[in-house]
Amino acid sequence: MEIKFDVRIGKIRKNQISEMILKQNVGFLKSGIHSLLKDINSETKKIGIVIPGKGHSIKMALEDVKEKHVRKELKSNFPFNIYKGKYSAILDNIDNQIFDGY
């Protein structure tokens, strides 16, 4: 299973410590999602990871997850990491650079 795309809402921050924290948080969330989906034998191939313009709380967008049992498991295992904003905000920011060098 591979998480196919990341989206950054806003621009890359000038504070390198904040960027380092965001990268770590993205890694932790992706690792947790990989482990969960491996355990439940999911066919899900695409989950959007949303990097906020402010703060350090990384979210996941569940719009692309088609399997209902996977959505339920993700919601129960990561209740504070579900993106509740508008999907149009993700689409508007899809071309933003994720991190320096990416």
mmCIF file of N, CA, C and O in Angstrom, residues 3 5 15-16 21 23 31 33 39 41 49 61 64 70 78 92 98:
data_model
loop_
_atom_site.group_PDB
_atom_site.id
_atom_site.type_symbol
_atom_site.label_atom_id
_atom_site.label_comp_id
_atom_site.label_asym_id
_atom_site.label_seq_id
_atom_site.Cartn_x
_atom_site.Cartn_y
_atom_site.Cartn_z
ATOM 1 N N ILE A 3 0.653 5.550 0.011
ATOM 2 C CA ILE A 3 -0.160 6.745 0.102
ATOM 3 C C ILE A 3 0.268 7.630 -1.054
ATOM 4 O O ILE A 3 1.408 8.037 -1.153
ATOM 5 N N PHE A 5 -0.642 10.749 -2.466
ATOM 6 C CA PHE A 5 -0.361 12.174 -2.609
ATOM 7 C C PHE A 5 -0.459 12.916 -1.288
ATOM 8 O O PHE A 5 -1.165 12.514 -0.379
ATOM 9 N N ASN A 15 10.348 28.963 8.962
ATOM 10 C CA ASN A 15 10.899 28.389 10.180
ATOM 11 C C ASN A 15 11.251 26.919 9.926
ATOM 12 O O ASN A 15 10.365 26.079 9.761
ATOM 13 N N GLN A 16 12.535 26.611 9.908
ATOM 14 C CA GLN A 16 12.986 25.257 9.595
ATOM 15 C C GLN A 16 12.597 24.240 10.667
ATOM 16 O O GLN A 16 12.392 23.072 10.360
ATOM 17 N N ILE A 21 9.274 19.496 12.124
ATOM 18 C CA ILE A 21 8.181 18.899 12.894
ATOM 19 C C ILE A 21 7.094 18.386 11.947
ATOM 20 O O ILE A 21 6.568 17.281 12.131
ATOM 21 N N LYS A 23 7.453 17.388 8.809
ATOM 22 C CA LYS A 23 7.956 16.189 8.130
ATOM 23 C C LYS A 23 7.857 14.969 9.041
ATOM 24 O O LYS A 23 7.464 13.886 8.600
ATOM 25 N N SER A 31 3.147 6.137 8.541
ATOM 26 C CA SER A 31 3.544 4.854 9.117
ATOM 27 C C SER A 31 2.365 4.181 9.807
ATOM 28 O O SER A 31 2.139 2.980 9.653
ATOM 29 N N ILE A 33 -0.830 4.688 9.221
ATOM 30 C CA ILE A 33 -1.815 4.297 8.207
ATOM 31 C C ILE A 33 -1.364 3.018 7.501
ATOM 32 O O ILE A 33 -2.158 2.099 7.302
ATOM 33 N N ASP A 39 -2.730 -4.479 8.354
ATOM 34 C CA ASP A 39 -3.389 -5.379 9.305
ATOM 35 C C ASP A 39 -4.804 -5.766 8.868
ATOM 36 O O ASP A 39 -5.252 -6.872 9.138
ATOM 37 N N ASN A 41 -5.860 -5.816 5.718
ATOM 38 C CA ASN A 41 -5.823 -6.295 4.326
ATOM 39 C C ASN A 41 -6.673 -5.429 3.395
ATOM 40 O O ASN A 41 -7.535 -5.920 2.694
ATOM 41 N N ILE A 49 -2.891 13.124 2.287
ATOM 42 C CA ILE A 49 -2.351 13.654 3.531
ATOM 43 C C ILE A 49 -2.328 15.173 3.396
ATOM 44 O O ILE A 49 -1.734 15.708 2.463
ATOM 45 N N ALA A 61 -7.374 13.036 4.233
ATOM 46 C CA ALA A 61 -8.646 13.235 3.548
ATOM 47 C C ALA A 61 -9.180 11.872 3.137
ATOM 48 O O ALA A 61 -8.498 11.114 2.458
ATOM 49 N N ASP A 64 -11.170 9.822 -0.975
ATOM 50 C CA ASP A 64 -10.742 8.843 -1.976
ATOM 51 C C ASP A 64 -10.786 7.397 -1.473
ATOM 52 O O ASP A 64 -10.512 6.481 -2.237
ATOM 53 N N VAL A 70 -12.735 0.399 5.806
ATOM 54 C CA VAL A 70 -11.448 1.084 5.944
ATOM 55 C C VAL A 70 -11.669 2.486 6.499
ATOM 56 O O VAL A 70 -10.946 2.919 7.402
ATOM 57 N N PHE A 78 -7.606 6.996 14.111
ATOM 58 C CA PHE A 78 -7.000 8.321 13.968
ATOM 59 C C PHE A 78 -8.086 9.400 14.040
ATOM 60 O O PHE A 78 -8.258 10.178 13.102
ATOM 61 N N ASP A 92 -7.637 23.111 -4.761
ATOM 62 C CA ASP A 92 -7.045 24.418 -5.041
ATOM 63 C C ASP A 92 -5.553 24.449 -4.724
ATOM 64 O O ASP A 92 -4.809 25.227 -5.316
ATOM 65 N N ILE A 98 5.332 20.606 -1.528
ATOM 66 C CA ILE A 98 5.093 19.973 -0.237
ATOM 67 C C ILE A 98 6.170 20.372 0.770
ATOM 68 O O ILE A 98 5.895 20.913 1.824
#
